[in-house]
Short mmCIF file of C-alpha atoms and ligand atoms in Angstrom, two decimals:
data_model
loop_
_atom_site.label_atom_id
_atom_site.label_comp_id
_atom_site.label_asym_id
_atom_site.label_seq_id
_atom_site.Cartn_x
_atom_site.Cartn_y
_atom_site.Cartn_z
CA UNK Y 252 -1.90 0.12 -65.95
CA UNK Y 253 1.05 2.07 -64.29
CA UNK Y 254 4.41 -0.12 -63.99
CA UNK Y 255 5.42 -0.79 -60.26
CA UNK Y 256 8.71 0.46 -59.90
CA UNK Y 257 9.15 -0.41 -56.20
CA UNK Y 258 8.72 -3.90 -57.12
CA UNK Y 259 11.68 -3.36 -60.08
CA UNK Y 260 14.03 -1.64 -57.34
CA UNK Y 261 14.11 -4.27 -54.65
CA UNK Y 262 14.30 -6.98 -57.17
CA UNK Y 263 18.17 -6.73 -57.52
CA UNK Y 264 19.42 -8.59 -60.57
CA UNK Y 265 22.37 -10.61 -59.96
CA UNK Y 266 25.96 -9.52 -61.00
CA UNK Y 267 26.52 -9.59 -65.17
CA UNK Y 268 29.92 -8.89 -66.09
CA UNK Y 269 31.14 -6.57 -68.53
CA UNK Y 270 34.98 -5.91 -67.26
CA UNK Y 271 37.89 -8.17 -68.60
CA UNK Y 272 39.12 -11.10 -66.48
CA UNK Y 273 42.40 -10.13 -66.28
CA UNK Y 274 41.59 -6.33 -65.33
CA UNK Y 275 39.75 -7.42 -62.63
CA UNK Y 276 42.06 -9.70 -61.16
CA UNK Y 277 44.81 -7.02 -60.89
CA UNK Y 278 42.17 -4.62 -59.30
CA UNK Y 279 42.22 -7.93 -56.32
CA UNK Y 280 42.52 -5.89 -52.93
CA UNK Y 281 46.18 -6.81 -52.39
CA UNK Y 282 47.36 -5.21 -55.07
CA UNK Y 283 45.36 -1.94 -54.10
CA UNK Y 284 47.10 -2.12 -50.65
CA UNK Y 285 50.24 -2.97 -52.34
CA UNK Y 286 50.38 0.56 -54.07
CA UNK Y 287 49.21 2.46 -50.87
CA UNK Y 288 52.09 1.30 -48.73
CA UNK Y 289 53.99 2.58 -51.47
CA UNK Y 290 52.60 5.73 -51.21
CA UNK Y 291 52.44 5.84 -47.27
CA UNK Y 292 54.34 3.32 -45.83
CA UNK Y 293 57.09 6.10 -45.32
CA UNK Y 294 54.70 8.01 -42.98
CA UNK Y 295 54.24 5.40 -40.62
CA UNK Y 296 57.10 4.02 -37.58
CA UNK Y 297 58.02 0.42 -37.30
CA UNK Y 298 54.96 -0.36 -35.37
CA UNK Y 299 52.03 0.95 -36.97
CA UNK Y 300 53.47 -0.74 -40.08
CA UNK Y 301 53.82 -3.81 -38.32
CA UNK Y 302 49.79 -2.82 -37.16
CA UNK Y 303 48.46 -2.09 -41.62
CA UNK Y 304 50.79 -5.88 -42.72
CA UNK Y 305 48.90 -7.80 -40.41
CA UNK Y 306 45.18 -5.53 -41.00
CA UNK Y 307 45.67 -6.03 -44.47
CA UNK Y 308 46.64 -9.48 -44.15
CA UNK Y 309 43.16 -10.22 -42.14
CA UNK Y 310 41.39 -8.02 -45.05
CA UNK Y 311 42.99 -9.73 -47.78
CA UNK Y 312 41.69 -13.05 -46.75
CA UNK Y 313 38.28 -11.48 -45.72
CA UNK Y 314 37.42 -9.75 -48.70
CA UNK Y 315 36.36 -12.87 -51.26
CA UNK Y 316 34.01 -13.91 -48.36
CA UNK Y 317 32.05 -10.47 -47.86
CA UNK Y 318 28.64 -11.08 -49.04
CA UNK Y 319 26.94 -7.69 -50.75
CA UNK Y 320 23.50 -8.96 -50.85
CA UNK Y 321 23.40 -8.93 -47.10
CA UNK Y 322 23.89 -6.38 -44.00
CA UNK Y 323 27.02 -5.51 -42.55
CA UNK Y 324 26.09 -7.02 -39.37
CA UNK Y 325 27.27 -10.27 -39.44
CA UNK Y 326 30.70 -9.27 -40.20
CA UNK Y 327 31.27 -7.93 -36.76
CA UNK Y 328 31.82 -10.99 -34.56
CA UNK Y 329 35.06 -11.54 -37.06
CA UNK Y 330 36.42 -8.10 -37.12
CA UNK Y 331 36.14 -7.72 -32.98
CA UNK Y 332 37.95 -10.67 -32.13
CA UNK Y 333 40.66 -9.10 -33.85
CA UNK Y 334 40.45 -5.74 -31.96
CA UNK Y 335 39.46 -4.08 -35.33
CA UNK Y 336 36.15 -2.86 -34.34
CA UNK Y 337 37.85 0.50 -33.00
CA UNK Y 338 41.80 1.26 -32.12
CA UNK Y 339 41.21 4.97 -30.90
CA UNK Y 340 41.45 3.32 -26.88
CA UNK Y 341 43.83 0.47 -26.55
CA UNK Y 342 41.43 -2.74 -25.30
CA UNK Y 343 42.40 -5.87 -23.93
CA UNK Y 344 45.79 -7.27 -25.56
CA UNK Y 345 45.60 -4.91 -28.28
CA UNK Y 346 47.64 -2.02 -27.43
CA UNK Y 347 48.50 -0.60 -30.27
CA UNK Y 348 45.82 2.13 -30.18
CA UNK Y 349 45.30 5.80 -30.96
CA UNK Y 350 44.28 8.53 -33.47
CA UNK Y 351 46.74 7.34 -35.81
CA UNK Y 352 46.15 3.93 -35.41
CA UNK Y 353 42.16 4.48 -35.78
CA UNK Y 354 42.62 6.48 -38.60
CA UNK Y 355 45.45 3.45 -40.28
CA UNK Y 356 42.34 1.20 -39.22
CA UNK Y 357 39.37 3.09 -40.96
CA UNK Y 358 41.45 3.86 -44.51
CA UNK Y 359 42.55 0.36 -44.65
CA UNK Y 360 38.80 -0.87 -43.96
CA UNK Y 361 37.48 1.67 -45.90
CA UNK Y 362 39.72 -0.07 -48.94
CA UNK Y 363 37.94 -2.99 -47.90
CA UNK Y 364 33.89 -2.75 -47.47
CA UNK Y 365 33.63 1.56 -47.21
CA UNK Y 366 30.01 0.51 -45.65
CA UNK Y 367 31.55 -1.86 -43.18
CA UNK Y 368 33.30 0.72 -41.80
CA UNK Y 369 30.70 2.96 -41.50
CA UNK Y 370 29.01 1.20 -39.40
CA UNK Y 371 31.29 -0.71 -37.06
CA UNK Y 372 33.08 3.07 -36.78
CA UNK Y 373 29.78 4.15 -35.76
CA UNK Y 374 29.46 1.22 -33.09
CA UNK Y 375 33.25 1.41 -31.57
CA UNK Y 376 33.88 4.58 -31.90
CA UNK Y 377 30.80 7.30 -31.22
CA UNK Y 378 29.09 4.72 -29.18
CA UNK Y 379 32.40 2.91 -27.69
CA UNK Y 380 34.64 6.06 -26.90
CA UNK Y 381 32.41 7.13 -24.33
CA UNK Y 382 32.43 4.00 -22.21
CA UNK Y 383 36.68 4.91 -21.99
CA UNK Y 384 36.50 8.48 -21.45
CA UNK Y 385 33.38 8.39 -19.25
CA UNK Y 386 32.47 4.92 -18.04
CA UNK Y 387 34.69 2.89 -14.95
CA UNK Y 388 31.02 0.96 -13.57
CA UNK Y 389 30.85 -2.66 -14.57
CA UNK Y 390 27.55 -2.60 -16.35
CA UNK Y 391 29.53 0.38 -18.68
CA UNK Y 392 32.79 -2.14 -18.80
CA UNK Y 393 30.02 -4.71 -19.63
CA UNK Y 394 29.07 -2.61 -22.46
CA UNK Y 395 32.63 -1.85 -23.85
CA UNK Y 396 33.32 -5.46 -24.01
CA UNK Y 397 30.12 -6.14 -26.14
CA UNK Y 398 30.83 -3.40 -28.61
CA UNK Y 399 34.67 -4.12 -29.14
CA UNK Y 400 34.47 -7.88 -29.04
CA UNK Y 401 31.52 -7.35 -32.06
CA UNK Y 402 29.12 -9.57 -30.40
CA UNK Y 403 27.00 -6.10 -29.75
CA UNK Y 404 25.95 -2.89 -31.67
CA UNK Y 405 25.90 0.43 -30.96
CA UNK Y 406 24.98 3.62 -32.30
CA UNK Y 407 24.85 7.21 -31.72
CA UNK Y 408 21.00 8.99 -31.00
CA UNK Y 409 21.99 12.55 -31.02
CA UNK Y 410 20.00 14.49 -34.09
CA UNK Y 411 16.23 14.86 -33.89
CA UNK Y 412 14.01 15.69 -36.60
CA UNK Y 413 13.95 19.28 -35.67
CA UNK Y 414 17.65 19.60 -34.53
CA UNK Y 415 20.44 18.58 -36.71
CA UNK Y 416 23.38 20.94 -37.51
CA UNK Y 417 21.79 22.48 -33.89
CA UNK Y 418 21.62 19.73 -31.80
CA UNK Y 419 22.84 21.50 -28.52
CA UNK Y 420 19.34 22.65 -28.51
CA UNK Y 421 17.45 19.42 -28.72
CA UNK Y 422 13.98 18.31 -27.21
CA UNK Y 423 14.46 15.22 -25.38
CA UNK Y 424 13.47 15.26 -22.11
CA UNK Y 425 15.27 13.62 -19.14
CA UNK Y 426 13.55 13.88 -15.81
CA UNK Y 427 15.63 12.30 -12.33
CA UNK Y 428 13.28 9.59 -11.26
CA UNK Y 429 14.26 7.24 -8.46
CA UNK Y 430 17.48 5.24 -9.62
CA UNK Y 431 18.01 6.72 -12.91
CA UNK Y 432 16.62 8.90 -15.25
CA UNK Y 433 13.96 8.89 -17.79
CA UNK Y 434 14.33 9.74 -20.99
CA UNK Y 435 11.46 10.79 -23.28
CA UNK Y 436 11.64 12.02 -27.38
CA UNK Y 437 12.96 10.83 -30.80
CA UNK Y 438 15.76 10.32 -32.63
CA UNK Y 439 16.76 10.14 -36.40
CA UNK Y 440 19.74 9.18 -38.68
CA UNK Y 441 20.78 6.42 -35.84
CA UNK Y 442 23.52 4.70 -37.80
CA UNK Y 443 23.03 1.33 -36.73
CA UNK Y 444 19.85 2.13 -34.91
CA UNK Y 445 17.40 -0.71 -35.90
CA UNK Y 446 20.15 -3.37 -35.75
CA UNK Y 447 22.05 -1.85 -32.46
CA UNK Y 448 21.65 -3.15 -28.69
CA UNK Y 449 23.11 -0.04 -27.42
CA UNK Y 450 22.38 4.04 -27.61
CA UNK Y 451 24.56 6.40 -26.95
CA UNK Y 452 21.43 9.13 -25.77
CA UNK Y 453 21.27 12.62 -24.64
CA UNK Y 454 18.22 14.99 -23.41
CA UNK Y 455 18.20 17.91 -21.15
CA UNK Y 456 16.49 17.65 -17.86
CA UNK Y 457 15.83 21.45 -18.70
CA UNK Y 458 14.89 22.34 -22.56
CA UNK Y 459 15.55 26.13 -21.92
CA UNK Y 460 19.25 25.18 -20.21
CA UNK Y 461 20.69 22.26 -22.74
CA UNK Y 462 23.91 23.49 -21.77
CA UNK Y 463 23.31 23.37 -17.89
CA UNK Y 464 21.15 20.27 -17.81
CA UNK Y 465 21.89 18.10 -20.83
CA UNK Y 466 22.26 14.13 -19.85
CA UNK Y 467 24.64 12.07 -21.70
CA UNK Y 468 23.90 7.88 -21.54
CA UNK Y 469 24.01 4.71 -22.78
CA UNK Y 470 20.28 2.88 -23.08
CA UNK Y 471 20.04 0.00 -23.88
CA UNK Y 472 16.91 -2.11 -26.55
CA UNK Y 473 16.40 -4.10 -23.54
CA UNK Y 474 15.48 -1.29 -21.53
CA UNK Y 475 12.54 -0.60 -23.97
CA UNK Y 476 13.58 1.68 -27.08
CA UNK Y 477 12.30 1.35 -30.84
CA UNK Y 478 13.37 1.90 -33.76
CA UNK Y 479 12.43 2.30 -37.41
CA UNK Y 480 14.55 1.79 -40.39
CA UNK Y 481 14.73 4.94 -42.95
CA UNK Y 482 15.77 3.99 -46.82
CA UNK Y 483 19.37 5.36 -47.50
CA UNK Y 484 20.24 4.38 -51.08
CA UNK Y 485 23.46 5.54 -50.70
CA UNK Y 486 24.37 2.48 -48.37
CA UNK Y 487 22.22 0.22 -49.05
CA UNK Y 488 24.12 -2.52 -46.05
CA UNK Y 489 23.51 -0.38 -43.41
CA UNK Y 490 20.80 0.35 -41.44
CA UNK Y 491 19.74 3.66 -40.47
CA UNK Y 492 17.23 4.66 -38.30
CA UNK Y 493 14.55 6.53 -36.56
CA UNK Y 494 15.30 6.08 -32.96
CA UNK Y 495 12.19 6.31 -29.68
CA UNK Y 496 13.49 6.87 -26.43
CA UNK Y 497 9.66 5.81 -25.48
CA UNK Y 498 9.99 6.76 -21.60
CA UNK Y 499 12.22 4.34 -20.36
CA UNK Y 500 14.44 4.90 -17.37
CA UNK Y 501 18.43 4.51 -17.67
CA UNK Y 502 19.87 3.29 -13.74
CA UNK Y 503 22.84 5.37 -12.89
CA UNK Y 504 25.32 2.76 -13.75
CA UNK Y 505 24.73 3.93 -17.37
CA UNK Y 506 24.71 7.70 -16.92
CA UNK Y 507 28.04 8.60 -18.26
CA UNK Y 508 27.24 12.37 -18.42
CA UNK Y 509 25.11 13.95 -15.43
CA UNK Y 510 22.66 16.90 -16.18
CA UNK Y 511 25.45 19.67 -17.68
CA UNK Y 512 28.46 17.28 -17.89
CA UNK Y 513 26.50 16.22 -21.01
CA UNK Y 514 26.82 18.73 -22.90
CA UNK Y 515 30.84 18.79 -22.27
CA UNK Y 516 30.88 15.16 -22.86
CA UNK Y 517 29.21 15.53 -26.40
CA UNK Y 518 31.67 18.31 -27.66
CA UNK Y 519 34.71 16.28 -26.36
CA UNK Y 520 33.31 13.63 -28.05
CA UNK Y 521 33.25 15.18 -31.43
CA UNK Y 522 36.84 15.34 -31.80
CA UNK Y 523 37.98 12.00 -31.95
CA UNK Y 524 34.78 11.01 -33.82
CA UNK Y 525 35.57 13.96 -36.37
CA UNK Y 526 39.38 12.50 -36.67
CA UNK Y 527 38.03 8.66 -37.14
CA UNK Y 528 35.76 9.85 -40.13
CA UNK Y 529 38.90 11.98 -41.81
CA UNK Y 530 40.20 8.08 -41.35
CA UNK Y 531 37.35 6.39 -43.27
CA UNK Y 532 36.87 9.61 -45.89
CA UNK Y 533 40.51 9.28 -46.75
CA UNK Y 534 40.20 5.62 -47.13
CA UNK Y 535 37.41 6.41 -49.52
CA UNK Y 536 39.35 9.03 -51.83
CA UNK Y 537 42.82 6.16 -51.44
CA UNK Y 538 40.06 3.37 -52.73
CA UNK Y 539 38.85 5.01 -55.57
CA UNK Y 540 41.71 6.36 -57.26
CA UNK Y 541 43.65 3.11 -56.84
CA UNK Y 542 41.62 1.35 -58.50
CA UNK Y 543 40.98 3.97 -61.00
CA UNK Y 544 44.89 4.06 -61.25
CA UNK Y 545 45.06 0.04 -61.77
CA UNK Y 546 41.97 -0.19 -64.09
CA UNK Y 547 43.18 2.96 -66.63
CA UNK Y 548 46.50 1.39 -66.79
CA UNK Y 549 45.13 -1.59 -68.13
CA UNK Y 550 41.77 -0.60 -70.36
CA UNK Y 551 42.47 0.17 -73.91
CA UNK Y 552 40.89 2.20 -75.80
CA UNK Y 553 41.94 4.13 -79.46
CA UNK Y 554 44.15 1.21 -79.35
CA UNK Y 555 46.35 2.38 -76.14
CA UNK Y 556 45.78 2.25 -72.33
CA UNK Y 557 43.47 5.09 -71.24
CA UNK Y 558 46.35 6.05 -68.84
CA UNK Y 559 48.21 7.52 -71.82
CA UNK Y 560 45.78 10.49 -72.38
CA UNK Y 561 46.46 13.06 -70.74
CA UNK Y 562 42.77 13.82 -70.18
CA UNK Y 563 42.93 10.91 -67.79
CA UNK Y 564 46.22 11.04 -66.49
CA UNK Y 565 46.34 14.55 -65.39
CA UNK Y 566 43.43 14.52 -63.70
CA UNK Y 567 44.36 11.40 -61.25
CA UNK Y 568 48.03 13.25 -60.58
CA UNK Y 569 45.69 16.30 -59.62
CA UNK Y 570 43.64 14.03 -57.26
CA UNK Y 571 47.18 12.38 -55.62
CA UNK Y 572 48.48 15.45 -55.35
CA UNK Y 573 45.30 16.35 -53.08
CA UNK Y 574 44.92 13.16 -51.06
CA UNK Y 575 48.41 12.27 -50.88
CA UNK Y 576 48.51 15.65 -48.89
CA UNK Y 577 45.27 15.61 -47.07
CA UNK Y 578 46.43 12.13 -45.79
CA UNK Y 579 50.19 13.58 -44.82
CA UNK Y 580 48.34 16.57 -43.01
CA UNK Y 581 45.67 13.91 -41.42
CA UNK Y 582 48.66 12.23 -39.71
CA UNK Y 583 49.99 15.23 -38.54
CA UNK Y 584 46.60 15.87 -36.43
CA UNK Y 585 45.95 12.57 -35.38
CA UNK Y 586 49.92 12.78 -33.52
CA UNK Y 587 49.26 15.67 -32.17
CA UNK Y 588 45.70 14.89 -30.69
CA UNK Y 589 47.29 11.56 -29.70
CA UNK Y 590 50.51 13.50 -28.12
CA UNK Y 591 48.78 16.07 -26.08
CA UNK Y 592 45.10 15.26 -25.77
CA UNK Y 593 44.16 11.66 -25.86
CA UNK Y 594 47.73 10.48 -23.79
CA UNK Y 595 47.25 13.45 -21.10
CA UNK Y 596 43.64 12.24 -20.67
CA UNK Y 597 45.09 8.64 -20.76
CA UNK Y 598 47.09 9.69 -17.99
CA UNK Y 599 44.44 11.60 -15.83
CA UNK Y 600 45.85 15.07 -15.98
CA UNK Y 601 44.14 17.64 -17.44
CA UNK Y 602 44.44 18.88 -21.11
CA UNK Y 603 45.75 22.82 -21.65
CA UNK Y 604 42.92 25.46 -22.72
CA UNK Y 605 44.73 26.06 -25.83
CA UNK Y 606 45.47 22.37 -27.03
CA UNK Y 607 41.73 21.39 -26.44
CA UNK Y 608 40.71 24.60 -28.60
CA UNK Y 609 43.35 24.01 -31.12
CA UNK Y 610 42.17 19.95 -31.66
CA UNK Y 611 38.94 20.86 -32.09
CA UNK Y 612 39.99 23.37 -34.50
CA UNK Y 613 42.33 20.96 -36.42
CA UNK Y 614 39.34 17.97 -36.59
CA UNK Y 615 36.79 20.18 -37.75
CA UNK Y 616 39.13 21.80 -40.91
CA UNK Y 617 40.71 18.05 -41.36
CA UNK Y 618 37.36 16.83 -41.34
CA UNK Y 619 35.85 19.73 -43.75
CA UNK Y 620 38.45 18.95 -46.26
CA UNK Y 621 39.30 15.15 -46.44
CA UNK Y 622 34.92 14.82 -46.33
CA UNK Y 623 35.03 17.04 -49.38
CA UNK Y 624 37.87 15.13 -51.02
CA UNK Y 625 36.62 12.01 -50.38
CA UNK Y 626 33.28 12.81 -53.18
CA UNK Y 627 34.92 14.47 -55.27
CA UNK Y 628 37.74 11.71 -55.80
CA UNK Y 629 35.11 8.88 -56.19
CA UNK Y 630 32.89 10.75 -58.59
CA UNK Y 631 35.93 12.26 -60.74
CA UNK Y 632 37.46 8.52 -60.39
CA UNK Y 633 34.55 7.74 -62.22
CA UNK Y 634 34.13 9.98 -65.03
CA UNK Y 635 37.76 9.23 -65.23
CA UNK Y 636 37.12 5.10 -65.61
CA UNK Y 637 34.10 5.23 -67.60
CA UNK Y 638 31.11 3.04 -67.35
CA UNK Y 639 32.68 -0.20 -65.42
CA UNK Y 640 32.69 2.03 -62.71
CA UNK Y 641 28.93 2.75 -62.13
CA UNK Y 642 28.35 -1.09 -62.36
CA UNK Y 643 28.70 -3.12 -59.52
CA UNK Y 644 31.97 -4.69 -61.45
CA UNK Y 645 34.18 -2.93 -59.40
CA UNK Y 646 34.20 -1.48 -55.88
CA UNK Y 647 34.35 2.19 -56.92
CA UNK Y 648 30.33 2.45 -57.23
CA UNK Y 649 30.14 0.47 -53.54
CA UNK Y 650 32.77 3.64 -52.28
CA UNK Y 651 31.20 6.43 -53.94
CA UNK Y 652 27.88 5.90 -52.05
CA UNK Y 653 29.64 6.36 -48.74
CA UNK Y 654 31.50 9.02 -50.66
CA UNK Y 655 28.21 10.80 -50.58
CA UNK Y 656 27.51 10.88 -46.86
CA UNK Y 657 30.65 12.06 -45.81
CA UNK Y 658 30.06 15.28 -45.84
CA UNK Y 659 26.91 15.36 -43.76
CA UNK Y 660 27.66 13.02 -41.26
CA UNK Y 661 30.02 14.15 -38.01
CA UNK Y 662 29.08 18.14 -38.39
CA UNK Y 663 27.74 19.42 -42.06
CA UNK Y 664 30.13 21.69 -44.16
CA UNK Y 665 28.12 24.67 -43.78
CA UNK Y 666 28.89 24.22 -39.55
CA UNK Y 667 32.62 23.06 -40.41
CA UNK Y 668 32.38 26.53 -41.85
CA UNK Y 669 30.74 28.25 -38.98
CA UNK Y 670 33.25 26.64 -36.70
CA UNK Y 671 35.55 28.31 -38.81
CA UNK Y 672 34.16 31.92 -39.45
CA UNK Y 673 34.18 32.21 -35.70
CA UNK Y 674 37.74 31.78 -35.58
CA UNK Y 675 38.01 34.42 -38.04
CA UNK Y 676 36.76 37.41 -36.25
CA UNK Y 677 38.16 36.24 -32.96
CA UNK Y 678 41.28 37.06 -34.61
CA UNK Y 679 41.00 40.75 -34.74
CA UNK Y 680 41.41 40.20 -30.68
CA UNK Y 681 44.92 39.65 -31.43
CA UNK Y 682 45.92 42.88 -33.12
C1 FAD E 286 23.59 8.91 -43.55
C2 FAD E 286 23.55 9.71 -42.28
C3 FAD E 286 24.01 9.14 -41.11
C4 FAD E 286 23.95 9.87 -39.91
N1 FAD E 286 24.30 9.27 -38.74
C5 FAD E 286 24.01 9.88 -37.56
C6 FAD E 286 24.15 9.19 -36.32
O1 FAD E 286 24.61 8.06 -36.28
N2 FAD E 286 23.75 9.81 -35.20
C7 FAD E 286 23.24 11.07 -35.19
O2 FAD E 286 22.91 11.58 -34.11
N3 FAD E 286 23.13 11.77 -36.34
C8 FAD E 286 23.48 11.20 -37.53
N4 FAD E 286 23.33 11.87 -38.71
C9 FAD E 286 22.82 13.22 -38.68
C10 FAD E 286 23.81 14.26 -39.15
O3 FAD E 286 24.76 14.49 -38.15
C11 FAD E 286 22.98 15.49 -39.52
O4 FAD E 286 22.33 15.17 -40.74
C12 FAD E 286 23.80 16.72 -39.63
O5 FAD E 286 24.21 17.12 -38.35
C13 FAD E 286 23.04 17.87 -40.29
O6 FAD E 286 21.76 18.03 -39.76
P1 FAD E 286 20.49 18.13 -40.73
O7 FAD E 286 20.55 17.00 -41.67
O8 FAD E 286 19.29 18.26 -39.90
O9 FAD E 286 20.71 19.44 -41.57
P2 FAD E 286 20.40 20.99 -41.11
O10 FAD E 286 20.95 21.23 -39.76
O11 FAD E 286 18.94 21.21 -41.33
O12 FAD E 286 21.26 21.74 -42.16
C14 FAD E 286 20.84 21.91 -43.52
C15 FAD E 286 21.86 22.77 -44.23
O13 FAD E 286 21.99 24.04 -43.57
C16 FAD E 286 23.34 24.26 -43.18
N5 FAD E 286 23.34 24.95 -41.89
C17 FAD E 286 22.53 24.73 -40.81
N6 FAD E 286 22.82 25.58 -39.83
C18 FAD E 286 23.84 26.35 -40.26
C19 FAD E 286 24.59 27.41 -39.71
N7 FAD E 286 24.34 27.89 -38.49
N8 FAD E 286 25.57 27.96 -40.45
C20 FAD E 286 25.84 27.51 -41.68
N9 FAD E 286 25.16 26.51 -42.27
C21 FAD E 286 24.18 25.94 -41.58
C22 FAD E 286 23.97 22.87 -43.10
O14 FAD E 286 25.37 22.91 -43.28
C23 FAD E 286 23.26 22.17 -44.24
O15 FAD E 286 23.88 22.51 -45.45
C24 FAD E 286 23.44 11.19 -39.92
C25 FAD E 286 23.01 11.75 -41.13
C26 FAD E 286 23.05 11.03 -42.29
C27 FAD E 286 22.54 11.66 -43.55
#
């Protein structure tokens, strides 16, 4: 008789462990934020400092009560009334908001619970920017409030099983119908789909014209949408899904994109959602060689800490080197999107040609490269720390499964790349 390995999966055994006592104490989130504000509290003014002390104090406290053998979802409600469910759009009393301070937000969550972040990024940011940059009705002010506050989900329904990397050209249907519009086709990858209330949707009212006639909304499970969960081992917390649109009609109040705006909407949108994820994938690549740092400064082996070979040591300056700069250069973006994109929008005036070409420029390299880093520092973090590592003893094996999606998620490499080779022969123009 054949052995039923299904069964063996979803039993999870509980938590044996191998690492020392004392090891794992010093690896206690505090002292892993303790050494990045070492390393980046010099980057940062008096505020957003003033912003990470009292993040990481709220994390700090939160972390012994996160429970990995359940869903992300609960954790919302707490996060939201603290205004940490997004800080790209200031909300309510919590003004200090931005790039910078979304991107402070997602690495020092990312420290935290990397799935976490995931998710509620996913929720406040590519379902919750819209509602600022295209909302103003009160059912879409409604909405906002749900998703920041955490007492709602959201998601983004954008790639169909057909279009990923080219999604422009997708096969939803919208149609105009009395009062709204309906909106007919399918959905996958939905982070957050089967636990969200709200949808971020597009379709084209013409399948031939997505650029003309693509409809940008937000739908809502009440109005009638399914979902169905896929199996993503790689974060096991959060649920991803296959998403039905199933015909039903969105009133006007919720169109934030009319048939063409749409399309503008969804590549104005990928900026600042490309920026936040540099935020979480750097938080990622800070997490894992932290504690990779702490744990080979303490672990003994051929009677000396591991630290003391070079063979370990020279690898994690290589991997500082690289995120220390990625991180330095992340900043750098996120001021200048804040400075002369997000403010001037903020403002109502109109952003220049060249800065709205350039920031979507900057996002998509930033976002190439810090993606990239962010595997490659939590699988070398590993071979660097040895076995402990792949347990569930530490958080590094939690990290390195969102490690592993970073890449796809937001815009694949290979189209980071096509963004990029684009660039490259435009520049002949200039000679
Ligand atoms: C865990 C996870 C979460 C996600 N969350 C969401 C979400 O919340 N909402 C949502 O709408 N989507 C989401 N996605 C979808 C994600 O954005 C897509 O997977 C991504 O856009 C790539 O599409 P694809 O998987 O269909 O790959 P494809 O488009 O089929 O690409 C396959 C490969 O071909 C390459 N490629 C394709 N076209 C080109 C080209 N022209 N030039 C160079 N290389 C090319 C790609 O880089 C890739 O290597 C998620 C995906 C995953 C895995």
């Amino acid at each position: 008789m054949g052995m039923d390995f299904s069964k063996k999966v979803n039993n999870m055994v509980d938590k044996v462990k191998i690492i020392p006592q004392d090891i794992e104490e010093q690896m206690r989130l505090e002292n892993v934020y303790k050494l990045w504000n070492d390393q980046v509290n010099l980057l940062l003014t008096e505020e957003e400092r003033g912003f990470v002390k009292e993040l990481q104090e709220f994390c700090i406290d939160y972390d012994p009560k996160i429970n990995y053998e359940t869903d992300v979802y609960g954790m919302f409600p707490d996060f939201g009334k603290k205004g940490y469910i997004q800080r790209l759009n200031p909300w309510k009393e919590f003004k200090l908001a931005g790039c910078k301070y979304e991107m402070l937000l997602g690495m020092n969550l990312a420290m935290m619970d990397a799935e976490f972040d995931l998710a509620r990024l996913a929720s406040g940011i590519l379902c919750g920017n819209p509602t600022f940059q295209h909302g103003g009705t009160p059912e879409l002010d409604k909405v906002q409030d749900e998703l920041l506050s955490g007492t709602k989900v959201g998601c983004i329904a954008m790639t169909e099983a057909n279009h990923g990397s080219d999604t422009v050209n997708m096969e939803a249907k919208v149609s105009p119908v009395d009062g709204g519009y309906k909106f007919e086709g399918m959905k996958i990858f939905t982070t957050n789909g089967p636990k969200s209330d709200y949808f971020l949707g597009y379709g084209c009212v013409d399948e031939a014209n997505p650029r003309g006639t693509m409809v940008q909304a937000m739908l809502s499970r009440d109005m009638g949408i399914t979902t169905e969960r896929l199996k993503i081992n790689a974060v096991p917390r959060v649920h991803i899904g296959k998403t039905h649109y199933n015909g039903i009609v969105v009133p006007e109040a919720m169109i934030t994109g009319k048939p063409g705006q749409g399309y503008h909407n969804l590549f104005d949108g990928l900026v600042p959602e490309r920026l936040s994820i540099v935020g979480s994938s750097l938080g990622i690549c800070w997490s894992s060689i932290l504690n990779g740092i702490i744990y080979s400064n303490l672990r003994n082996q051929f009677g000396k800490p591991i630290m003391k070979y070079q063979a370990v040591s020279y690898p994690f300056s290589d991997l500082l080197i690289r995120v220390s700069s990625a991180t330095m250069a992340a900043f750098n973006i996120a001021k200048m999107y804040d400075e002369n994109v997000l403010q001037v929008m903020q403002r109502g005036e109109k952003v220049t040609p060249e800065m709205s070409k350039a920031s979507a420029q900057w996002s998509g390299q930033i976002k190439y490269l810090c993606a990239k880093l962010a595997a490659e520092t939590a699988y070398e973090t590993q071979q660097l720390m040895g076995g402990v590592s792949v347990t569930d003893n530490t958080r590094v094996m939690r990290t390195w499964g969102v490690s592993s999606i970073q890449e796809v998620i937001g815009g694949s490499r290979g189209v980071m790349q096509l963004i990029m080779s684009g660039n490259l022969k435009k520049m002949m123009k200039l000679l």
